[in-house]
Tab-separated table of C-alpha atoms and ligand atoms in Angstrom:
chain	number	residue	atom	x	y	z
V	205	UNK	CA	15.980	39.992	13.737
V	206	UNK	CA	12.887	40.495	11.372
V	207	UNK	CA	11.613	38.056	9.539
V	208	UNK	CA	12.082	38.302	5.695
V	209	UNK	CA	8.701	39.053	3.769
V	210	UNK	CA	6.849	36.179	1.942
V	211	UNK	CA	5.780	37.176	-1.125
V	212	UNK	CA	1.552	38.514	-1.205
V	213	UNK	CA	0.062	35.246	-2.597
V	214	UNK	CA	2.482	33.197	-0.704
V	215	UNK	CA	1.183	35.277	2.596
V	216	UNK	CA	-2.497	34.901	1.106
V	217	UNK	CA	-2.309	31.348	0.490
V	218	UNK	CA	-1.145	30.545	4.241
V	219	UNK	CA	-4.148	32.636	5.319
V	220	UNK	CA	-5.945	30.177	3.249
V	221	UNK	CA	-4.370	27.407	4.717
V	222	UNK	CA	-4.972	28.501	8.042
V	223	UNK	CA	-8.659	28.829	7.439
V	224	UNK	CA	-8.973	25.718	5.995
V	225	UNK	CA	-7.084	23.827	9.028
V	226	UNK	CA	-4.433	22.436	6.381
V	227	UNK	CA	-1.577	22.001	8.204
V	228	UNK	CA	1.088	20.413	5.609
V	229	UNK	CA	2.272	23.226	3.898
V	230	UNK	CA	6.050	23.818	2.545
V	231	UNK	CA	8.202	25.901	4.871
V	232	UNK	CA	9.032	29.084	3.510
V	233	UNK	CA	13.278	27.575	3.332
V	234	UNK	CA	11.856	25.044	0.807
V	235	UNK	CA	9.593	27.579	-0.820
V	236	UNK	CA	12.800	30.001	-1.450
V	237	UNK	CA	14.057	26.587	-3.405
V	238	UNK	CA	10.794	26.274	-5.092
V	239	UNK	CA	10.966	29.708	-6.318
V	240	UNK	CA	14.506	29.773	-7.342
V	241	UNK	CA	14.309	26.349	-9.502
V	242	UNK	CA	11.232	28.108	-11.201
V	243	UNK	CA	12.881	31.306	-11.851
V	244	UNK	CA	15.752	29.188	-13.429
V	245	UNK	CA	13.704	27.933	-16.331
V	246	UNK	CA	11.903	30.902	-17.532
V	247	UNK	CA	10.275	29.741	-19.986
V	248	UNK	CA	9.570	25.648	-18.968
V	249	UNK	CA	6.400	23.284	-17.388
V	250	UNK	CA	6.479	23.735	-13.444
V	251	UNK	CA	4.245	21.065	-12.034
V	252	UNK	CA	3.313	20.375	-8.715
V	253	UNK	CA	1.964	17.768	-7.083
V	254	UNK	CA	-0.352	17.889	-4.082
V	255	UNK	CA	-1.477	21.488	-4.439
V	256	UNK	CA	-2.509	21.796	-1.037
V	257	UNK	CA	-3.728	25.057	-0.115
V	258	UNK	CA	-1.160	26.804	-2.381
V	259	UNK	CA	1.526	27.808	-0.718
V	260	UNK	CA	4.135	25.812	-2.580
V	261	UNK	CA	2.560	26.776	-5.473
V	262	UNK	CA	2.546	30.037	-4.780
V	263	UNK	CA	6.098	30.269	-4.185
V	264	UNK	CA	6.843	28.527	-7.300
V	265	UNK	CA	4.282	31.352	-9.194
V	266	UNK	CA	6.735	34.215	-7.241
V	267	UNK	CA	9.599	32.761	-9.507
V	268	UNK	CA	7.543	31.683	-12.584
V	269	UNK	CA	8.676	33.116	-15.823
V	270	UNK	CA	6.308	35.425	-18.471
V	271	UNK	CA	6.905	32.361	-20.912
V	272	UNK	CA	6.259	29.397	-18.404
V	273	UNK	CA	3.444	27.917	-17.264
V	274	UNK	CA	2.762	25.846	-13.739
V	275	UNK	CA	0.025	22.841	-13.679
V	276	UNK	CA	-0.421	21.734	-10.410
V	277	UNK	CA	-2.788	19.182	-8.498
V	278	UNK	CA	-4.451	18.155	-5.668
V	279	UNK	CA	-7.324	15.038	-4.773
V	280	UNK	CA	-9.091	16.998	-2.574
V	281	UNK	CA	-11.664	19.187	-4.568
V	282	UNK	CA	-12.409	22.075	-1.811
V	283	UNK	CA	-9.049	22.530	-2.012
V	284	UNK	CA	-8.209	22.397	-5.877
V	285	UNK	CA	-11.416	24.813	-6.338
V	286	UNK	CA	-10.369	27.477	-3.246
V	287	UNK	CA	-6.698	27.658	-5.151
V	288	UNK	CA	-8.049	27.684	-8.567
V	289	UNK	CA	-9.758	30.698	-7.653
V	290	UNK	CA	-6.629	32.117	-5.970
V	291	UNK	CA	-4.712	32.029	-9.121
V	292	UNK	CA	-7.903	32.511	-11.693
V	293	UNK	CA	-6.091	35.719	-12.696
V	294	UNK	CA	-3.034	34.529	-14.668
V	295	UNK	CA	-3.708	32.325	-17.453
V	296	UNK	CA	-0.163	30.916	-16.502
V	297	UNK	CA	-1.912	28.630	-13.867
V	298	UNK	CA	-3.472	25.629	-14.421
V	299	UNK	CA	-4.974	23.602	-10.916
V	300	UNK	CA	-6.452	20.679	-11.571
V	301	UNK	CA	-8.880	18.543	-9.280
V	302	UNK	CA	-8.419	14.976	-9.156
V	303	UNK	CA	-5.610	12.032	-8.953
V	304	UNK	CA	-1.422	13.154	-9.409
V	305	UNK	CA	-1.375	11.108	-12.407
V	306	UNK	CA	-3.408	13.929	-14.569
V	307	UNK	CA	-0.003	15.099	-14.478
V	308	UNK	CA	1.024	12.831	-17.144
V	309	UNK	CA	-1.148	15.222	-19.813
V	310	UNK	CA	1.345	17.944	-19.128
V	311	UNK	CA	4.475	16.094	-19.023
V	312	UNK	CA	7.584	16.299	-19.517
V	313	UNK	CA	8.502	19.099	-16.964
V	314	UNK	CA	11.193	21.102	-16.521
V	315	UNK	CA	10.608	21.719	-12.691
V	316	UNK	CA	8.819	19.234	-10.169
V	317	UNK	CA	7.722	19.894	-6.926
V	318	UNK	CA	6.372	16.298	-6.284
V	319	UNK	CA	4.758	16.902	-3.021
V	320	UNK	CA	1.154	14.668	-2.724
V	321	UNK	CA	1.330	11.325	-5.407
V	322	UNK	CA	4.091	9.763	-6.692
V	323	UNK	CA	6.848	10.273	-4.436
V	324	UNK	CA	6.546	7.276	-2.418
V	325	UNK	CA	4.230	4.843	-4.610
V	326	UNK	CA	5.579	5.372	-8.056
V	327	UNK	CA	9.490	6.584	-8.015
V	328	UNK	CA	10.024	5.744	-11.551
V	329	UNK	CA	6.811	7.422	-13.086
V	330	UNK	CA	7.923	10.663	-11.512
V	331	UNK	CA	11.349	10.527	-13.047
V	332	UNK	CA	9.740	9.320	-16.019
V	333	UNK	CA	8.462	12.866	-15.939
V	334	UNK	CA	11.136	14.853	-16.035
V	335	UNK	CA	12.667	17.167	-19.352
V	336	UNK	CA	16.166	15.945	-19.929
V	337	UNK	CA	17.564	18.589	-17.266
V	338	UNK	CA	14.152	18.530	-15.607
V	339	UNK	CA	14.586	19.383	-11.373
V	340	UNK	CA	12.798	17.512	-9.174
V	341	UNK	CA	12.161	18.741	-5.715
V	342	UNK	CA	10.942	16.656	-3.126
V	343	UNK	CA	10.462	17.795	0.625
V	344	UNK	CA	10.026	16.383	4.652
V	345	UNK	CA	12.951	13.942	4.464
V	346	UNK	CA	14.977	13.804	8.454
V	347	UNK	CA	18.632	14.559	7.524
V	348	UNK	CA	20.492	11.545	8.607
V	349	UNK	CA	24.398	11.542	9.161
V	350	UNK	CA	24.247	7.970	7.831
V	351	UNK	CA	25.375	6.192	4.234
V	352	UNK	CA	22.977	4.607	3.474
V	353	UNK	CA	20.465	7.120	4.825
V	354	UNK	CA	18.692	5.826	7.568
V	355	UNK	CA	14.930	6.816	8.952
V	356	UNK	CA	12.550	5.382	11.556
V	357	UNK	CA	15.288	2.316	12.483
V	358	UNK	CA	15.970	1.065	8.853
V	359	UNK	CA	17.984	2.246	5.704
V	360	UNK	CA	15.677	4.764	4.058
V	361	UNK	CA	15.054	3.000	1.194
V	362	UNK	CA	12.890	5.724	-0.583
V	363	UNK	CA	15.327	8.325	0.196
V	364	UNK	CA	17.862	6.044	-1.198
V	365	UNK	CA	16.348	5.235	-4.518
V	366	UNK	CA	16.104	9.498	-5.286
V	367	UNK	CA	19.867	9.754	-4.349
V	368	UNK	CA	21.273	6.857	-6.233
V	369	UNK	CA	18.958	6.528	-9.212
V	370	UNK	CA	20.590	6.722	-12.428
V	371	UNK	CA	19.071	9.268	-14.810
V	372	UNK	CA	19.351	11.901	-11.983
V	373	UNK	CA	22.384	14.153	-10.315
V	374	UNK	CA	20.972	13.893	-6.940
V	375	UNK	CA	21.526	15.656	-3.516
V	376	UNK	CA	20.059	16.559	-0.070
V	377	UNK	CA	20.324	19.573	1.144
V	378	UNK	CA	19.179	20.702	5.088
V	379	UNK	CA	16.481	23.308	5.315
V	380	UNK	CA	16.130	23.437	8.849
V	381	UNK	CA	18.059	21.541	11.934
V	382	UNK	CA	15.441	18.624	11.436
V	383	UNK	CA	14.155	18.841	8.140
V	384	UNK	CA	15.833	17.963	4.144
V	385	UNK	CA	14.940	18.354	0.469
V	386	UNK	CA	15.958	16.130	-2.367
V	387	UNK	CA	16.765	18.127	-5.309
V	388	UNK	CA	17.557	16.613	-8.449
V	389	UNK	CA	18.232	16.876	-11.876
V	390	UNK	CA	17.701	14.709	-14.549
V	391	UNK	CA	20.451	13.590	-16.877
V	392	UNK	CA	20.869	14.934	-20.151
Q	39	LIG	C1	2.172	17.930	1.783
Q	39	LIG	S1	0.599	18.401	1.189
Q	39	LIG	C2	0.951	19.536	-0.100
Q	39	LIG	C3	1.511	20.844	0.332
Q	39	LIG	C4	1.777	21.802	-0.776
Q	39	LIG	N1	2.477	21.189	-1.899
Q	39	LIG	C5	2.597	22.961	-0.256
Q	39	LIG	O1	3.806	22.952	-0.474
Q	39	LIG	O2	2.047	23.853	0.371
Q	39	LIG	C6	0.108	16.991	0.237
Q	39	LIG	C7	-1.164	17.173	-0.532
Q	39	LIG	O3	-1.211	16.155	-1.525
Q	39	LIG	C8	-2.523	15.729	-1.696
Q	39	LIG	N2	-2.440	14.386	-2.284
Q	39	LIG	C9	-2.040	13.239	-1.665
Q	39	LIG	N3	-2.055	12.206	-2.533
Q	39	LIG	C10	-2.480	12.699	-3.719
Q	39	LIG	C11	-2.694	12.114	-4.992
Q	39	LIG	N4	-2.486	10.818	-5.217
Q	39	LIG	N5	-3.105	12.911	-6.008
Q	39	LIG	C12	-3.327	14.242	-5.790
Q	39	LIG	N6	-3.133	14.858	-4.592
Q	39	LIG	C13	-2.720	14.095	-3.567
Q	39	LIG	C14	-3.129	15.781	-0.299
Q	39	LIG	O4	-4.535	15.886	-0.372
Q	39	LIG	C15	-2.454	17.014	0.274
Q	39	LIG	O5	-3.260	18.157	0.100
């Protein structure tokens, strides 16, 4: 079977990627999610963090809205400055060079792929984050068949804390045979 299209920037960023020897980039099943939970708040803050070398965010620009805007960032400055330029033509796009908790200065957000900062060493802060019926996306969990979840031996604590917390609707959904997303929503 052919493989469905990517769209151009999405296809141009993993060029980037590839010529920059950046190898963590979102699959394109999690960038389909990225796009859709952009696309579903036309006219909201999309942030990302841990820009990478844009391919998430270029799947979340495929589904970003005329009236929304997407502020994304990444620590390592070659990077930040290669996808700055990638995106320097829509005034929609903000990248920013420099630590996930710049963040903050766009807060709250309506969408957040939290992808590089905060996911692991500040839970709360990135829930802290989110619009009252804010999504949070977060990718690279192992689907486990386990309650509690369980990773690497041990109860996934981190995995657990997204799932149960309680200002969010949470789930996991499988993207591929060994790979999960937590997507979330924050309560009202
Ligand atoms: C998994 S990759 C991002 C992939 C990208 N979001 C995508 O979907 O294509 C994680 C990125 O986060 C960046 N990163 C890690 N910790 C960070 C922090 N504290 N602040 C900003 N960026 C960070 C890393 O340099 C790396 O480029």
């Amino acid at each position: 079977m052919a493989e469905r299209a990517v769209p151009p920037r999405v296809a141009a960023a993993e060029g980037l990627a590839a010529e920059a020897g950046f190898a963590y980039s979102c699959t394109p099943e999690v960038g389909r999610l990225l796009a859709l939970t952009a696309a579903s708040k036309p006219a909201g803050t999309v942030a990302e963090s841990g820009t990478g070398a844009g391919v998430g965010t270029a799947w979340l620009h495929s589904g970003l809205g005329a009236g929304a805007r997407l502020v994304t960032v990444e620590r390592d400055e070659a990077l930040a400055r290669r996808v700055a330029g990638a995106f320097a033509d829509d005034e929609r796009v903000h990248v920013l060079a420099g630590d996930w908790r710049l963040l903050e200065a766009h807060a709250p957000f309506d969408v957040f792929f939290c992808d590089g900062g905060g996911k692991r060493d500040d839970p709360e802060r990135v829930v802290g984050l989110l619009a009252p019926g804010g999504i949070l996306v977060l990718d690279d969990f192992t689907p486990s068949p386990d309650w509690p979840p369980r990773f690497d031996g041990g109860v996934d604590e981190l995995r657990l804390r997204y799932l149960t917390h309680p200002a969010l609707h949470a789930t996991e959904i499988r993207t591929a045979p060994t790979a999960s997303v937590i997507v979330a929503v924050r309560r009202s």
